[in-house]
Coordinates of C-alpha atoms in Angstrom, one line a residue:
M240 CA 83.6 97.5 156.1
N241 CA 83.8 96.5 152.4
S242 CA 85.8 93.5 151.3
P243 CA 88.9 94.1 149.1
V244 CA 86.9 92.8 146.1
E245 CA 84.1 95.3 146.8
D246 CA 86.6 98.1 147.2
A247 CA 88.2 97.2 143.9
S248 CA 84.9 97.1 142.1
V249 CA 83.8 100.5 143.5
R250 CA 87.1 102.1 142.5
L251 CA 87.0 100.5 139.0
L252 CA 83.4 101.7 138.5
R253 CA 84.2 105.2 139.7
V254 CA 87.1 105.5 137.2
T255 CA 85.0 104.1 134.4
A256 CA 82.0 106.4 135.1
Q257 CA 84.3 109.4 135.2
L258 CA 85.7 108.5 131.7
V259 CA 82.2 108.0 130.4
R260 CA 81.1 111.4 131.6
E261 CA 84.1 113.0 129.9
T262 CA 83.7 111.2 126.6
H263 CA 79.8 111.5 126.5
P264 CA 78.7 114.5 128.4
G265 CA 75.1 114.2 129.5
R266 CA 75.0 110.5 128.9
E267 CA 72.7 109.0 131.5
A268 CA 73.5 105.3 131.1
P269 CA 74.3 103.7 134.5
V270 CA 77.7 102.1 134.8
T271 CA 77.6 98.6 136.3
L272 CA 79.9 95.7 136.4
D273 CA 78.0 94.1 133.5
S274 CA 77.7 97.2 131.3
S275 CA 79.0 96.6 127.8
L276 CA 82.0 98.9 127.4
E277 CA 81.2 99.4 123.7
R278 CA 77.5 99.1 123.4
D279 CA 76.2 100.6 126.7
L280 CA 79.1 103.0 127.6
G281 CA 80.2 104.0 124.1
L282 CA 83.9 103.5 124.9
D283 CA 85.8 103.0 121.6
S284 CA 89.3 101.7 121.2
L285 CA 91.1 104.9 122.1
A286 CA 88.8 105.4 125.1
R287 CA 89.7 101.9 126.3
V288 CA 93.3 102.8 126.1
E289 CA 92.6 105.8 128.3
L290 CA 90.6 103.6 130.7
L291 CA 93.5 101.1 131.1
L292 CA 95.9 104.0 131.7
R293 CA 93.7 105.4 134.4
L294 CA 93.1 102.0 136.0
G295 CA 96.8 101.5 136.0
R296 CA 97.3 104.7 137.9
E297 CA 94.3 104.0 140.3
F298 CA 95.6 100.5 141.2
G299 CA 99.3 101.0 140.8
A300 CA 99.5 98.0 138.5
S301 CA 99.9 97.1 134.9
L302 CA 96.9 95.3 133.3
P303 CA 97.8 92.6 130.8
E304 CA 97.4 93.5 127.1
A305 CA 94.6 90.9 126.8
A306 CA 92.5 93.3 128.9
L307 CA 92.4 95.7 125.9
G308 CA 91.6 93.1 123.4
E309 CA 89.2 90.8 125.2
A310 CA 87.5 92.7 128.1
E311 CA 83.8 93.3 127.2
T312 CA 82.6 94.7 130.6
P313 CA 83.9 96.3 133.8
R314 CA 83.6 92.9 135.4
D315 CA 86.0 91.5 132.9
L316 CA 88.4 94.3 133.7
L317 CA 88.0 93.5 137.4
R318 CA 89.1 89.9 136.7
Y319 CA 92.1 91.2 134.7
L320 CA 93.0 93.4 137.7
G321 CA 93.2 90.3 139.8
H322 CA 96.1 89.2 137.5
A323 CA 97.7 92.6 137.1
A324 CA 101.3 92.8 137.9
P325 CA 102.7 95.7 139.9
A326 CA 104.9 98.1 138.0
A327 CA 108.0 96.0 137.5
A328 CA 111.6 97.3 137.5
P329 CA 113.1 97.4 134.0
Q330 CA 114.5 94.0 132.9
A331 CA 118.0 93.6 131.8
A332 CA 118.4 93.7 128.1
I333 CA 119.2 90.5 126.1
E334 CA 122.6 90.9 124.5
L335 CA 122.1 91.9 120.9
P336 CA 124.6 91.4 118.1
H337 CA 127.2 94.1 117.7
G338 CA 130.5 94.6 116.1
A339 CA 131.6 95.7 112.7
A340 CA 128.8 96.5 110.2
L341 CA 127.9 93.5 108.1
P342 CA 127.9 93.4 104.3
L343 CA 124.5 93.6 102.7
P344 CA 122.7 91.3 100.2
D345 CA 123.2 93.8 97.3
A346 CA 122.8 91.1 94.7
A347 CA 119.5 89.7 96.1
A348 CA 116.6 90.2 93.7
T349 CA 113.7 89.1 95.9
L350 CA 112.8 89.1 99.6
V351 CA 113.3 85.3 99.6
E352 CA 116.9 85.7 98.5
V353 CA 117.5 88.3 101.2
L354 CA 116.4 85.9 103.9
E355 CA 118.4 83.0 102.3
W356 CA 121.4 85.3 102.1
H357 CA 121.4 86.1 105.9
A358 CA 120.4 82.5 106.9
A359 CA 123.4 81.2 105.0
R360 CA 126.0 83.7 106.3
T361 CA 124.8 84.5 109.8
P362 CA 122.4 81.8 110.7
D363 CA 122.6 82.3 114.5
R364 CA 122.4 86.1 114.5
T365 CA 119.3 87.5 116.3
H366 CA 116.9 88.8 113.7
V367 CA 113.8 89.6 115.9
L368 CA 113.5 90.0 119.6
F369 CA 109.9 89.5 120.7
C370 CA 108.7 91.4 123.8
V371 CA 105.7 89.6 125.2
E372 CA 104.0 91.3 128.2
D373 CA 106.6 91.7 130.9
A374 CA 108.2 88.3 130.3
Q375 CA 111.8 87.8 129.2
A376 CA 112.1 88.7 125.5
A377 CA 112.5 85.8 123.1
A378 CA 114.8 85.8 120.1
I379 CA 114.4 84.4 116.7
T380 CA 117.4 84.0 114.4
Y381 CA 117.7 84.0 110.7
A382 CA 118.0 80.3 110.7
D383 CA 115.0 79.9 112.9
L384 CA 112.8 82.0 110.6
H385 CA 114.1 80.3 107.4
H386 CA 113.4 76.8 108.8
A387 CA 110.0 77.7 110.1
A388 CA 109.0 79.4 106.9
R389 CA 110.1 76.3 104.8
G390 CA 107.8 74.2 107.0
I391 CA 104.8 76.5 106.4
A392 CA 105.6 76.5 102.7
A393 CA 105.6 72.7 102.6
G394 CA 102.2 72.6 104.2
L395 CA 100.8 75.1 101.7
V396 CA 102.2 73.3 98.7
A397 CA 100.8 70.0 100.0
R398 CA 97.4 71.6 100.2
G399 CA 97.6 72.5 96.5
L400 CA 98.8 76.2 96.6
Q401 CA 99.8 77.2 93.1
P402 CA 102.4 79.9 92.2
Q403 CA 101.1 83.5 92.5
Q404 CA 97.9 82.5 94.2
A405 CA 96.9 84.7 97.1
V406 CA 96.9 83.6 100.8
A407 CA 95.4 85.9 103.4
L408 CA 97.3 86.3 106.6
M409 CA 95.3 87.3 109.7
L410 CA 97.5 86.6 112.7
P411 CA 98.7 88.7 115.7
T412 CA 102.3 89.9 115.9
G413 CA 104.5 86.9 116.7
R414 CA 106.7 84.1 115.4
D415 CA 103.8 82.5 113.5
Y416 CA 103.2 85.7 111.5
L417 CA 106.8 86.0 110.4
A418 CA 107.1 82.4 109.5
C419 CA 103.8 82.3 107.6
F420 CA 104.6 85.4 105.6
F421 CA 107.8 84.0 104.3
G422 CA 106.3 80.5 104.1
I423 CA 103.8 81.9 101.6
L424 CA 106.6 83.5 99.6
L425 CA 108.7 80.3 99.6
A426 CA 105.7 78.4 98.3
G427 CA 105.3 80.9 95.5
G428 CA 102.1 82.5 96.8
I429 CA 101.2 86.1 97.4
P430 CA 100.7 87.2 101.1
V431 CA 97.7 89.4 101.7
P432 CA 98.0 90.9 105.2
I433 CA 94.7 91.5 107.0
Y434 CA 94.5 93.1 110.5
P435 CA 93.2 90.7 113.2
P436 CA 90.1 91.7 115.1
A437 CA 90.5 93.8 118.2
R438 CA 88.5 91.2 120.1
L439 CA 88.1 87.5 119.2
A440 CA 84.5 87.7 120.1
Q441 CA 84.0 89.8 117.0
I442 CA 85.8 87.5 114.6
E443 CA 82.8 86.5 112.5
D444 CA 81.8 90.1 111.9
H445 CA 85.4 91.0 111.3
L446 CA 85.8 88.4 108.5
K447 CA 82.5 89.4 106.9
R448 CA 83.7 92.9 106.6
H449 CA 86.9 91.6 104.9
A450 CA 85.0 89.4 102.4
R451 CA 85.3 92.0 99.6
I452 CA 89.1 92.1 100.1
L453 CA 89.4 88.3 100.1
D454 CA 87.2 88.1 97.0
N455 CA 89.2 90.8 95.1
A456 CA 92.5 89.0 96.0
Q457 CA 91.0 85.7 95.0
A458 CA 92.4 84.3 98.2
V459 CA 92.8 80.5 98.2
F460 CA 93.6 80.1 101.9
I461 CA 93.3 82.2 105.1
V462 CA 96.0 81.5 107.7
T463 CA 94.7 82.6 111.0
V464 CA 93.8 81.7 114.6
P465 CA 91.7 78.5 115.4
Q466 CA 88.7 80.6 116.4
A467 CA 88.2 81.8 112.8
Q468 CA 87.7 78.3 111.3
T469 CA 84.0 78.4 112.4
V470 CA 83.4 81.1 109.8
A471 CA 84.6 79.0 106.8
A472 CA 81.2 78.0 105.6
L473 CA 79.9 81.6 105.9
L474 CA 82.8 82.9 103.8
S475 CA 82.7 80.2 101.1
A476 CA 79.6 81.8 99.5
R477 CA 81.2 85.3 99.5
V478 CA 84.7 84.2 98.4
P479 CA 84.3 81.4 95.8
S480 CA 88.1 81.1 95.4
L481 CA 88.5 80.1 99.1
A482 CA 89.7 76.5 99.6
G483 CA 90.3 76.5 103.3
I484 CA 90.9 78.4 106.6
V485 CA 94.0 76.9 108.3
T486 CA 96.2 77.6 111.3
P487 CA 100.0 77.8 111.4
E488 CA 100.0 74.6 113.5
E489 CA 98.1 72.7 110.8
L490 CA 100.4 73.9 108.0
A491 CA 103.7 73.1 109.7
A492 CA 105.4 70.2 107.9
A493 CA 108.8 68.9 107.1
P494 CA 110.6 71.2 104.7
V495 CA 110.8 70.0 101.1
A496 CA 112.4 71.2 97.9
F497 CA 110.3 73.8 96.1
H498 CA 109.9 74.0 92.3
Y499 CA 108.9 77.6 92.0
R500 CA 111.3 80.5 92.6
A501 CA 110.0 84.1 92.7
S502 CA 111.3 86.6 90.2
P503 CA 111.9 90.3 90.8
N504 CA 108.7 91.3 89.0
D505 CA 106.5 88.8 90.8
I506 CA 104.0 90.3 93.3
A507 CA 105.6 90.1 96.8
F508 CA 102.4 91.0 98.6
L509 CA 99.1 93.0 98.2
Q510 CA 98.6 96.0 100.5
Y511 CA 94.9 96.8 100.8
T512 CA 94.2 100.4 101.5
S513 CA 90.4 100.0 101.7
G514 CA 87.7 97.4 101.2
S515 CA 85.1 97.2 104.0
T516 CA 83.5 100.1 102.2
G517 CA 83.7 100.9 98.5
D518 CA 85.8 99.0 96.0
P519 CA 88.9 97.2 97.6
K520 CA 92.2 98.7 96.4
G521 CA 95.0 96.2 96.7
V522 CA 98.3 97.9 96.0
V523 CA 100.5 95.6 93.9
L524 CA 104.0 95.6 95.2
T525 CA 106.7 93.5 93.5
H526 CA 109.9 92.2 95.0
A527 CA 111.7 94.8 92.9
N528 CA 109.6 97.6 94.2
L529 CA 110.3 96.7 97.8
L530 CA 114.0 96.2 97.4
A531 CA 114.3 99.5 95.6
N532 CA 112.5 101.3 98.5
L533 CA 114.7 99.6 101.1
R534 CA 117.8 100.4 99.2
A535 CA 116.8 104.0 98.9
M536 CA 115.7 104.5 102.5
G537 CA 118.6 102.8 104.2
P538 CA 121.4 105.0 102.9
A539 CA 119.2 108.1 103.4
F540 CA 119.2 107.3 107.1
K541 CA 122.7 105.7 107.1
V542 CA 121.3 102.4 108.4
T543 CA 123.7 99.6 109.2
S544 CA 123.6 96.3 111.0
E545 CA 124.8 98.2 114.2
D546 CA 121.4 99.9 114.4
V547 CA 118.6 98.5 116.6
F548 CA 115.0 99.1 115.4
V549 CA 112.2 99.1 118.1
S550 CA 108.7 98.7 116.9
W551 CA 105.1 98.1 118.0
L552 CA 103.7 98.9 114.6
P553 CA 101.3 96.3 113.2
L554 CA 102.7 93.9 110.6
Y555 CA 99.6 94.2 108.4
H556 CA 100.5 97.9 107.7
D557 CA 103.2 99.1 105.3
M558 CA 105.1 101.1 107.9
G559 CA 105.4 98.2 110.3
L560 CA 105.8 95.5 107.6
I561 CA 108.2 97.1 105.2
G562 CA 109.8 99.9 107.2
A563 CA 110.3 98.1 110.4
W564 CA 110.5 94.4 109.6
F565 CA 111.8 94.2 106.0
G566 CA 114.2 97.1 106.7
S567 CA 115.6 95.3 109.7
L568 CA 115.8 92.1 107.7
Y569 CA 117.7 93.7 104.8
F570 CA 120.1 95.7 106.8
A571 CA 120.7 92.9 109.4
M572 CA 119.8 95.2 112.3
P573 CA 118.0 93.5 115.2
L574 CA 114.3 94.3 115.4
V575 CA 112.8 94.6 118.9
L576 CA 109.2 93.8 118.3
M577 CA 106.0 94.1 120.4
S578 CA 102.4 93.9 119.5
P579 CA 100.2 97.0 119.0
L580 CA 98.1 95.9 121.9
A581 CA 101.1 95.8 124.2
F582 CA 101.8 99.4 123.3
L583 CA 98.2 100.6 123.6
A584 CA 97.7 98.8 127.0
R585 CA 100.8 100.5 128.3
P586 CA 102.5 103.0 126.0
S587 CA 105.5 103.4 128.2
R588 CA 106.5 99.9 127.1
W589 CA 107.6 101.3 123.8
L590 CA 109.9 103.9 125.3
Q591 CA 111.2 101.5 128.0
A592 CA 112.1 99.0 125.2
I593 CA 114.1 101.7 123.4
S594 CA 115.9 102.4 126.6
R595 CA 116.5 98.8 127.6
H596 CA 117.7 97.6 124.3
R597 CA 119.5 100.8 123.3
G598 CA 117.3 101.3 120.3
T599 CA 118.6 103.7 117.6
L600 CA 115.6 103.7 115.2
T601 CA 111.8 103.7 115.8
A602 CA 108.7 104.9 113.9
A603 CA 105.1 105.6 114.8
P604 CA 102.1 107.6 113.7
N605 CA 101.6 111.1 115.3
F606 CA 99.0 109.8 117.8
A607 CA 101.6 107.6 119.5
Y608 CA 103.9 110.5 120.1
E609 CA 101.0 112.6 121.4
L610 CA 99.9 109.8 123.7
C611 CA 103.4 109.5 125.2
A612 CA 103.9 113.2 125.5
K613 CA 100.5 113.9 127.2
K614 CA 99.3 110.8 129.0
L615 CA 102.2 109.1 130.7
D616 CA 103.0 109.8 134.4
D617 CA 106.5 110.4 135.5
A618 CA 106.4 107.1 137.4
D619 CA 106.0 105.3 134.1
L620 CA 109.3 106.7 133.0
A621 CA 111.5 105.8 135.9
G622 CA 115.0 105.0 134.7
L623 CA 114.2 105.9 131.1
D624 CA 117.2 106.7 128.9
L625 CA 116.5 107.7 125.3
S626 CA 120.0 108.9 124.5
S627 CA 120.6 106.0 122.1
L628 CA 117.8 107.0 119.8
R629 CA 119.0 108.7 116.7
L630 CA 115.8 108.6 114.6
A631 CA 112.2 108.7 115.7
L632 CA 110.2 108.8 112.5
N633 CA 106.7 110.3 112.5
G634 CA 104.5 109.4 109.6
A635 CA 101.4 107.4 108.3
E636 CA 99.0 110.2 109.4
P637 CA 99.1 114.0 109.5
V638 CA 102.0 115.2 111.6
S639 CA 101.2 117.9 114.2
P640 CA 103.9 120.5 114.9
A641 CA 102.4 120.8 118.4
T642 CA 102.9 117.1 119.0
L643 CA 106.5 117.2 117.8
E644 CA 107.3 120.1 120.2
A645 CA 105.4 118.5 123.1
F646 CA 107.3 115.2 122.6
I647 CA 110.7 116.9 122.5
E648 CA 109.9 119.0 125.6
R649 CA 108.7 116.0 127.6
F650 CA 111.6 113.7 126.7
V651 CA 114.7 115.8 126.4
P652 CA 115.1 115.4 130.2
Y653 CA 115.3 111.6 129.5
G654 CA 118.2 112.0 127.1
L655 CA 116.2 112.5 123.8
Q656 CA 118.1 114.4 121.2
P657 CA 115.7 116.9 119.6
E658 CA 117.2 116.3 116.1
A659 CA 116.1 112.6 116.3
I660 CA 112.4 113.7 115.8
T661 CA 111.9 113.3 112.1
P662 CA 108.6 113.8 110.1
V663 CA 108.5 111.6 107.0
Y664 CA 106.2 111.1 104.1
G665 CA 105.2 107.9 102.2
L666 CA 102.3 105.9 100.9
A667 CA 101.5 102.3 100.0
E668 CA 101.5 103.2 96.3
C669 CA 105.3 103.9 96.7
S670 CA 105.9 100.8 98.8
V671 CA 106.2 102.8 102.0
G672 CA 108.8 105.7 101.9
L673 CA 108.9 108.6 99.5
A674 CA 110.3 111.7 101.2
F675 CA 112.8 111.9 104.0
P676 CA 114.4 115.1 105.5
P677 CA 118.2 115.5 106.1
L678 CA 119.7 113.6 108.9
E679 CA 120.2 115.2 112.3
R680 CA 118.3 118.3 111.4
G681 CA 115.2 117.8 113.5
P682 CA 111.7 119.2 112.7
R683 CA 111.4 122.1 110.3
I684 CA 108.1 124.0 110.7
D685 CA 106.9 126.5 108.0
A686 CA 104.7 129.4 109.4
I687 CA 102.4 130.6 106.6
R688 CA 99.4 133.0 106.4
R689 CA 96.2 131.0 106.8
D690 CA 94.0 133.5 104.9
V691 CA 96.1 133.4 101.8
F692 CA 96.4 129.6 102.0
M693 CA 92.7 129.1 102.2
R694 CA 91.6 131.6 99.6
E695 CA 94.5 131.4 97.1
A696 CA 96.1 128.0 97.8
R697 CA 99.5 129.7 98.3
A698 CA 101.9 129.2 101.3
V699 CA 103.0 132.8 102.0
P700 CA 105.5 133.0 104.9
A701 CA 104.2 134.6 108.1
E702 CA 105.8 135.6 111.4
E703 CA 105.9 132.7 113.8
G704 CA 103.5 133.3 116.7
G705 CA 101.6 136.0 114.8
P706 CA 97.8 136.0 114.4
D707 CA 96.1 133.8 111.9
V708 CA 99.3 131.7 111.3
M709 CA 99.2 128.1 110.1
R710 CA 102.1 125.9 110.8
V711 CA 103.2 123.0 108.4
P712 CA 106.0 120.5 109.0
A713 CA 108.5 119.7 106.3
C714 CA 108.6 116.0 105.3
G715 CA 111.9 116.2 103.4
R716 CA 113.0 115.5 99.8
A717 CA 112.2 112.7 97.5
L718 CA 114.3 109.5 98.1
P719 CA 117.3 108.9 95.7
G720 CA 116.0 107.7 92.4
H721 CA 112.5 109.0 93.0
Q722 CA 110.8 112.3 92.0
I723 CA 108.0 114.5 93.4
R724 CA 106.2 117.3 91.7
I725 CA 103.2 119.6 92.5
V726 CA 100.7 120.2 89.8
D727 CA 97.4 122.1 89.4
E728 CA 94.1 120.5 88.3
A729 CA 95.2 120.7 84.7
G730 CA 98.4 118.7 85.4
D731 CA 100.7 121.7 85.0
E732 CA 103.6 121.9 87.4
L733 CA 103.4 124.6 90.0
P734 CA 106.2 126.8 91.3
D735 CA 107.4 126.8 95.0
R736 CA 104.8 127.7 97.6
H737 CA 101.8 127.0 95.4
V738 CA 99.5 124.2 96.8
G739 CA 98.5 121.5 94.4
R740 CA 98.3 117.7 93.9
L741 CA 101.4 115.8 94.8
Q742 CA 102.6 113.4 92.1
F743 CA 105.5 111.0 92.2
R744 CA 107.4 108.4 90.2
G745 CA 110.3 106.0 90.9
P746 CA 111.3 102.4 91.1
S747 CA 109.3 101.8 94.4
A748 CA 106.1 102.8 92.7
T749 CA 103.3 100.3 92.2
R750 CA 102.1 99.3 88.8
G751 CA 98.5 99.6 90.0
Y752 CA 95.7 98.1 92.0
F753 CA 95.1 94.3 91.9
R754 CA 92.1 93.4 89.6
N755 CA 90.8 97.0 89.7
P756 CA 91.5 98.6 86.3
E757 CA 89.3 101.7 86.9
A758 CA 91.2 102.7 90.1
T759 CA 94.5 101.9 88.4
Q760 CA 93.6 104.2 85.5
R761 CA 92.8 107.1 87.9
L762 CA 96.1 106.6 89.7
F763 CA 98.3 107.4 86.7
R764 CA 98.8 110.8 85.0
D765 CA 101.3 111.0 82.1
G766 CA 103.7 108.5 83.7
W767 CA 103.3 110.1 87.2
L768 CA 101.3 108.6 90.0
D769 CA 98.7 110.7 91.8
S770 CA 99.2 110.5 95.6
G771 CA 95.8 111.8 96.5
D772 CA 97.5 114.5 98.7
Y773 CA 97.7 118.2 98.5
A774 CA 101.1 119.7 99.2
Y775 CA 103.6 122.5 98.3
M776 CA 107.3 122.6 97.8
V777 CA 110.0 124.9 99.1
E778 CA 113.5 124.5 97.8
G779 CA 112.9 120.8 97.1
E780 CA 111.3 120.0 100.4
T781 CA 107.7 118.7 100.6
Y782 CA 105.0 120.2 102.9
L783 CA 101.8 118.2 103.1
T784 CA 98.6 120.1 103.6
G785 CA 95.8 117.5 103.4
R786 CA 94.0 114.7 101.4
V787 CA 92.4 115.7 98.1
K788 CA 89.2 113.7 98.9
D789 CA 88.9 115.4 102.3
L790 CA 89.0 119.1 101.1
I791 CA 86.0 121.2 102.0
I792 CA 85.3 124.2 99.8
R793 CA 83.0 126.7 101.6
G794 CA 82.5 130.4 100.8
G795 CA 85.4 130.3 98.4
R796 CA 87.8 129.1 101.0
N797 CA 89.6 125.7 101.0
L798 CA 89.1 124.1 104.4
Y799 CA 91.3 121.1 105.4
P800 CA 89.5 118.8 108.0
Y801 CA 92.7 118.0 109.9
E802 CA 93.3 121.6 110.8
L803 CA 89.7 122.0 112.0
E804 CA 90.0 118.8 113.9
E805 CA 93.1 120.0 115.6
A806 CA 91.4 123.3 116.6
V807 CA 88.3 121.6 117.9
G808 CA 90.4 119.0 119.7
A809 CA 92.2 121.8 121.6
I810 CA 89.0 123.0 123.2
P811 CA 88.8 122.1 126.9
G812 CA 86.4 119.1 127.4
I813 CA 86.9 117.8 123.8
R814 CA 88.9 114.6 123.3
K815 CA 91.9 115.4 121.2
G816 CA 92.3 113.0 118.4
C817 CA 88.6 112.0 118.5
V818 CA 87.2 114.7 116.3
A819 CA 86.1 114.1 112.7
V820 CA 85.3 116.9 110.3
F821 CA 83.8 116.2 106.9
A822 CA 81.7 117.9 104.2
S823 CA 78.0 117.3 103.9
T824 CA 75.4 118.5 101.4

């Protein structure tokens, strides 16, 4: 008779081998306890998410999120299973602030002034509630954040940071990230968010890949985890501006008076949209840009301090950083925050946090809604109540009508209001948000003739459910104070239902890319900014059809990779969301 440990290893290997067979049909590599999940078995990040979900079902337990980030082999996963917790009953929610809606910092001209405004008026109000694994959530108040940020700022100034010098920030979601971001701002620096490595074992390669971004930003410091400090010598040759790699603990100092105050037109942070390949493009966003975007988005969605935002979105990406965190900061609504790894290790955590804390707002890319609609067992959703949710924003990647419908169908029995599901459109070059649909309408899907669309670049209405129909979701109208137009290749504006390049302008728009005049010149056309997207308009609403750089022209037809990827992903035996289509000569 096998021992319990042997039984567990056999079951784990069986589940792993089955996933390998599905993801790599015909692959003959043996699956052992010491096989490398990535190198030997070819399991990428999404496949690891699937593996953890299956292991959770097999063992009736929840693996810690570290299993996703740190496990290199099935043996590592076996060790994590030894520490796995059985599916726990939902915790009681921490009491969040409520009552009459609070006044807003309308006169604030910078993000720093927004934080100072709240810290002075409601210092003990919960700003962020951190959900860490299945432990009791921990709160941080406005006063906590302001005090911690002042200490980080003092440490940076003491190390010689000068106004408007760049500081790269590579930390996981948590108190340190929030404190360091505002610490850099208080010291007069420019934060440059960089995503942390999926696994600490890869930190050297990870930083090498980011050397081009660090050099373009002329970063003076990197604030990161202790494990990254061993790479300092290696990076020095590639990033001449770099003076040091420091941890938040090393920076923390007694707060001091600061001599530099940010102005509205100072750079608030750099959002890099590429860099490991090609020329890095750091979107320059000023305090004025960000506050204009927040002040346009908030009223569009009737956001107040009585809302509760629930987010797992990474803080190095504009949707999580600006939309979730800065939006919560400005409008004084509590932000219930968990790490992306916590969501990926167990996606039901996101929905359970909305239920537990009576979340009213949330946002995620399309894949997250697809994952929850298709991959969660009913047992994961015990006691779930989504009736408090009034807005679930879907953006940051192509929105699938099928995913919208599948999510609504799956979660209406759990109290979800269908009209809460809201596709939106934005881009880093417009801070984050550009087009939002009307409140409480729910998804609007346009059925058009695929043949006319591909050959003539026109969106001619078709009967829903008919043959050769293409379905495109509406992403709403331009935010107040902003404009969108659709133009042809010559730059002439097109009428409704003609597909062309989407251009925009408004107070949230960037002034260009940091130290990249060529890319900046390509961005602007006669005072408008080129989004790099194809779209069409119908009665003022925007319908996105694909990226300009991705378009494939074959046999006189315009082919959009996303639609092909969706079609291939729907074939039985193909992993949906793991298909890439591209042109090749």
